[in-house]
Short mmCIF file of C-alpha atoms in Angstrom, two decimals:
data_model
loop_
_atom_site.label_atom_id
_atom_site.label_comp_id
_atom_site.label_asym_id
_atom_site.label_seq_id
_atom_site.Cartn_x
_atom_site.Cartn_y
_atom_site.Cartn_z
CA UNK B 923 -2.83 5.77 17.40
CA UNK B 924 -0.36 5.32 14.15
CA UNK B 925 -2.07 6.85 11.30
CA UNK B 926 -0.05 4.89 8.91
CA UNK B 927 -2.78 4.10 5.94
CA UNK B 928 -2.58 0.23 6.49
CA UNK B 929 -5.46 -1.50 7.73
CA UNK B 930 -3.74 -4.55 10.03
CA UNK B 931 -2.41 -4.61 13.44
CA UNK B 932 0.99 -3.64 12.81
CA UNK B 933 2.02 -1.53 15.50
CA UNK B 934 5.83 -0.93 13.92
CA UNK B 935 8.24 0.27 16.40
CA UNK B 936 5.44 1.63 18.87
CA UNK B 937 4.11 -1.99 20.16
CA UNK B 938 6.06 -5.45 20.11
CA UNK B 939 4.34 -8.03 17.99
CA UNK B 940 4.27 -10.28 21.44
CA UNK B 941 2.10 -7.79 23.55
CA UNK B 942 -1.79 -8.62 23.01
CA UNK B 943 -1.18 -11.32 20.47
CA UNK B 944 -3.89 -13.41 21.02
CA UNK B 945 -6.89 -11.76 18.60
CA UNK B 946 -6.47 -8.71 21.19
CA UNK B 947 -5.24 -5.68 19.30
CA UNK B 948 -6.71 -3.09 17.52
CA UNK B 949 -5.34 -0.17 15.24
CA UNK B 950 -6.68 3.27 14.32
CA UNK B 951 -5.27 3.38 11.16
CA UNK B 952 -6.73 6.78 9.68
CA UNK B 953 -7.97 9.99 10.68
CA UNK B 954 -10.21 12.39 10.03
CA UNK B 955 -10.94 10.92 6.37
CA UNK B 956 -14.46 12.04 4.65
CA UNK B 957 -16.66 9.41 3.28
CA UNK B 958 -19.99 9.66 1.52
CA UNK B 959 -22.71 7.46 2.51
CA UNK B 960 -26.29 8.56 0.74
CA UNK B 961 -25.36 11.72 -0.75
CA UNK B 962 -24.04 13.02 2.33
CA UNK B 963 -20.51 13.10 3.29
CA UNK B 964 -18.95 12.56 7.05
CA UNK B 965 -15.52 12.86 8.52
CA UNK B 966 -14.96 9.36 10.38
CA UNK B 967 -11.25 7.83 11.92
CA UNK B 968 -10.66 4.59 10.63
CA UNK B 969 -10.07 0.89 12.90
CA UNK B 970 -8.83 -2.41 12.39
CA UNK B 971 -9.53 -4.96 14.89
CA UNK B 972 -8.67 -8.66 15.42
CA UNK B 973 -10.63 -9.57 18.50
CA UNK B 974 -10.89 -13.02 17.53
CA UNK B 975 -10.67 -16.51 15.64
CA UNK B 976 -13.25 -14.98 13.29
CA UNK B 977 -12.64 -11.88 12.40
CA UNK B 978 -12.71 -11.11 8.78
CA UNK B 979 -8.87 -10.21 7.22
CA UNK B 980 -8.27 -6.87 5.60
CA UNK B 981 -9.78 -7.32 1.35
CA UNK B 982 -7.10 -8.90 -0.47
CA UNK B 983 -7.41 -7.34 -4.10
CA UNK B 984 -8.61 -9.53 -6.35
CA UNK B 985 -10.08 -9.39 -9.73
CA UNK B 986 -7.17 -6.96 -11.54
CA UNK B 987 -3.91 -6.93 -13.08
CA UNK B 988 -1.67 -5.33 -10.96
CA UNK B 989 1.50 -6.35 -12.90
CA UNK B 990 2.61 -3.50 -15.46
CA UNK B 991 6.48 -2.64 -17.43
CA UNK B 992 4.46 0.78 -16.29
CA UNK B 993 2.27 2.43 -13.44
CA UNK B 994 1.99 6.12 -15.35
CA UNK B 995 -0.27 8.48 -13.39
CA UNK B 996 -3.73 7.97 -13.31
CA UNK B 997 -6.33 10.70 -12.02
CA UNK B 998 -9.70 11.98 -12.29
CA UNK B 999 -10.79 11.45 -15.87
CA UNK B 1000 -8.65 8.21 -16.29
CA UNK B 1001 -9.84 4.97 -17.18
CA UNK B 1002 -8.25 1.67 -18.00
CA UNK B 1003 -6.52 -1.34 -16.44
CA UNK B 1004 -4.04 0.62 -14.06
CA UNK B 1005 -7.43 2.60 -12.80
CA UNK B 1006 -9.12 -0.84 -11.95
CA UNK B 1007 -5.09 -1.72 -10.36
CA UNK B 1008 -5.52 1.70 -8.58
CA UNK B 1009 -9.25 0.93 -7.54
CA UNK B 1010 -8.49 -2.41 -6.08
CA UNK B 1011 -5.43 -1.65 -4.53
CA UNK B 1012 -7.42 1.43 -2.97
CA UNK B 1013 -10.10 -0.90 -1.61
CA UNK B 1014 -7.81 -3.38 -0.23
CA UNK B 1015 -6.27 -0.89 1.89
CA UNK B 1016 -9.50 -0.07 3.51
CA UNK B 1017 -10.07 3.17 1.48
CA UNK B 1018 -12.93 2.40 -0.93
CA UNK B 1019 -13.15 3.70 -4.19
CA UNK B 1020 -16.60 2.26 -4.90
CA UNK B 1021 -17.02 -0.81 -7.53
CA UNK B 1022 -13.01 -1.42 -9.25
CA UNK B 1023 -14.50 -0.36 -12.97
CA UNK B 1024 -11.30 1.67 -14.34
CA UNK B 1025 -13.14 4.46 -14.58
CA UNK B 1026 -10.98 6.92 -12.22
CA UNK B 1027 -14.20 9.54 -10.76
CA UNK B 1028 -14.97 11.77 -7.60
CA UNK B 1029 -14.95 8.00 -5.58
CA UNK B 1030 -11.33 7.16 -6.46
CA UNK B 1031 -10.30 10.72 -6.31
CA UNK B 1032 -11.39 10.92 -2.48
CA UNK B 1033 -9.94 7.13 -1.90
CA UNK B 1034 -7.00 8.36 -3.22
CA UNK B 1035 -6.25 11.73 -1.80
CA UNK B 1036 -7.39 9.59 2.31
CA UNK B 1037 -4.97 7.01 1.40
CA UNK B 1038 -2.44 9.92 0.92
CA UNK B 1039 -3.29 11.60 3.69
CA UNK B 1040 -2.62 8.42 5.89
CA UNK B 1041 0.95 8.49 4.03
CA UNK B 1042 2.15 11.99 4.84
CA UNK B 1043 2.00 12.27 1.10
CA UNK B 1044 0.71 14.88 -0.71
CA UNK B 1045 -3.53 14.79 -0.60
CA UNK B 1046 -4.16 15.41 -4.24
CA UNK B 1047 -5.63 12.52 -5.26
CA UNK B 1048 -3.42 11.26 -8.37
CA UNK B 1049 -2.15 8.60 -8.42
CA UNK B 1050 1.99 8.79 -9.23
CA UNK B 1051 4.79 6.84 -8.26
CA UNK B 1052 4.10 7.44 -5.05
CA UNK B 1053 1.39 6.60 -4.06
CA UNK B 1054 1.54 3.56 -6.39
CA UNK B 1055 4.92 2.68 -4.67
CA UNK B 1056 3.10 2.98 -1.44
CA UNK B 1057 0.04 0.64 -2.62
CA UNK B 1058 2.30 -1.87 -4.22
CA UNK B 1059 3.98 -2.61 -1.47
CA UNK B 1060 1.04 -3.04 1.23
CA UNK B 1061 1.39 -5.97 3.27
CA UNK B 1062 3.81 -8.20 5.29
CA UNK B 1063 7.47 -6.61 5.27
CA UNK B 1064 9.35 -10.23 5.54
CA UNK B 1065 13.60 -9.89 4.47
CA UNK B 1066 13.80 -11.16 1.24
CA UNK B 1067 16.92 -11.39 -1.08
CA UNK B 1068 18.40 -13.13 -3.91
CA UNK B 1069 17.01 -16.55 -3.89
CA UNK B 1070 13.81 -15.45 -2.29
CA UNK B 1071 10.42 -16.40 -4.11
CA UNK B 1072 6.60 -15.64 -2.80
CA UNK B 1073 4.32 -12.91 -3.05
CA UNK B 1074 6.26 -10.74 -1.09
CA UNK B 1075 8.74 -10.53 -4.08
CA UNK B 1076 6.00 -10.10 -6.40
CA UNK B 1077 5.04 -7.22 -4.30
CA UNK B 1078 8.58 -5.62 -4.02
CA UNK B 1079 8.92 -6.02 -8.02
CA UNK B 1080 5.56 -4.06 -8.81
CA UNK B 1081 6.41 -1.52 -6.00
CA UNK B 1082 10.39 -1.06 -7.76
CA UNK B 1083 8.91 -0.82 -11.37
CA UNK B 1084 7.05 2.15 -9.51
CA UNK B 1085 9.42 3.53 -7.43
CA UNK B 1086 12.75 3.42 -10.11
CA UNK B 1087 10.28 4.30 -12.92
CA UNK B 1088 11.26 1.74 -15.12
CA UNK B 1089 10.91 -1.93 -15.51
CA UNK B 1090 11.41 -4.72 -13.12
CA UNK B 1091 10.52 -8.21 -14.31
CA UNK B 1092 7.43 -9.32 -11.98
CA UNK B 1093 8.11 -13.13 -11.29
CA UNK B 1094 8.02 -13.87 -7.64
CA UNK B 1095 11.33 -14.54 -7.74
CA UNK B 1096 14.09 -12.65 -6.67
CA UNK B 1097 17.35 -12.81 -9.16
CA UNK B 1098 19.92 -10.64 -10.14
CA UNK B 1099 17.65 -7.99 -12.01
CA UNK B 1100 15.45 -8.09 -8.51
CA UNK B 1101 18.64 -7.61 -6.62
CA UNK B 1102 20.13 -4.58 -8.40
CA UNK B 1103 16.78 -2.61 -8.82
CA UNK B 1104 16.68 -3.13 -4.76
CA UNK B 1105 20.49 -1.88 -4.45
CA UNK B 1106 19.98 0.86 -7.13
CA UNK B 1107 16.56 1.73 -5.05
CA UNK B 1108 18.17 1.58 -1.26
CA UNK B 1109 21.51 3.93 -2.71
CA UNK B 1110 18.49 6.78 -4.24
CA UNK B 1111 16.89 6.63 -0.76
CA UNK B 1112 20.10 6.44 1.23
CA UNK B 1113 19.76 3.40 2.75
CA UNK B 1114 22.59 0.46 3.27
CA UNK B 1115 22.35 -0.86 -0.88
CA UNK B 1116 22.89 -4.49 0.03
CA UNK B 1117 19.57 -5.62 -2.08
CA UNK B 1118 18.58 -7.03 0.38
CA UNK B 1119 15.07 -6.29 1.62
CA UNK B 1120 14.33 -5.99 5.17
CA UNK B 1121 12.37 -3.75 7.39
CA UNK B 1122 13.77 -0.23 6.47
CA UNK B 1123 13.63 -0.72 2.80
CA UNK B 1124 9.57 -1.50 3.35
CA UNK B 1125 9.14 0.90 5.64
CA UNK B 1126 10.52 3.16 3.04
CA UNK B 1127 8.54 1.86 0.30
CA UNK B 1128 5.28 1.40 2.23
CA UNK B 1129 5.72 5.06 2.79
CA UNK B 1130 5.45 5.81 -1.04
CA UNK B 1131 9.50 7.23 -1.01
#
């Protein structure tokens, strides 16, 4: 098991992508998180599986704006647009928050502080830069650099603005702005700053650093 917080199949460094490719692979992605079902709470682990042609994808999150110059800390008691970006994010990631209605409760708190948990961060249930960096950045890890376009770009942009704590122009498309935020992100994490993108950069991101 690789209690890593991301609800896919990814097995990073522990499993090549080739072994049990074909809809065969499954991935305990969380541990030990409490959810409440009818007033009464349980401590459950957490799967993914794709065992086949039909099974359903992990939520995409839909429905928000998940593009801000900002992502300031949210927590209980918030409410707004980044709560709803928080919630949705939250729920995409398999940890649900209940209904995405930017109103940041006991729900979000206890999405929030599993999702951390899952991260190695620490379990307190705000939401700063990150644990926004590490929702941001949820999803494929392709190498992009300059020239690069898509919604993995989009993706590294929002997760930067988080992560450098200031603004980086969310576009899709990866210029020179995209390119030094990257370098000026890799050199604070000491990692190779070549802005370009590739696995340890998202691994580092992913990981909310």
């Amino acid at each position: 098991m690789w209690w890593n917080g991301a609800a896919d199949t990814d097995t990073g460094s522990y499993v090549p992508s080739s072994s049990w490719s074909g809809h065969q692979r499954i991935h305990q992605y969380a541990g030990e998180v409490t959810e409440s079902y009818g007033g009464y709470s349980i401590n459950i682990d957490r799967d993914y599986l794709d065992v086949g042609n039909g099974s359903t994808p992990a939520p995409t999150c839909t429905g928000a704006n998940l593009g801000f110059t900002s992502y300031t800390t949210v927590q209980n008691g918030s409410t707004g647009d980044r709560v709803k970006a928080a919630q949705c994010l939250l729920k995409s990631a398999g940890f649900d928050p209940g209904t995405p209605d930017g109103i940041f409760g006991p729900d979000t708190t206890a999405a929030a502080r599993n999702f951390q948990a899952g991260k190695g961060l620490t379990a307190d249930g705000v939401v700063g830069a990150k644990t926004w960096t590490a929702l941001l950045s949820r999803g494929s890890t392709p190498t992009v650099q300059d020239g690069s376009t898509g919604e993995a770009v989009t993706r590294l942009q929002r997760a930067l603005t988080a992560a450098l704590g200031r603004t980086v122009s969310i576009d899709g498309v990866f210029g020179s702005g995209t390119a030094q935020a990257a370098r000026d992100y890799q050199s604070s994490r000491g990692l190779g700053a070549d802005g370009i993108v590739g696995p340890a950069t998202w691994s580092a991101l992913q990981a909310g650093k």
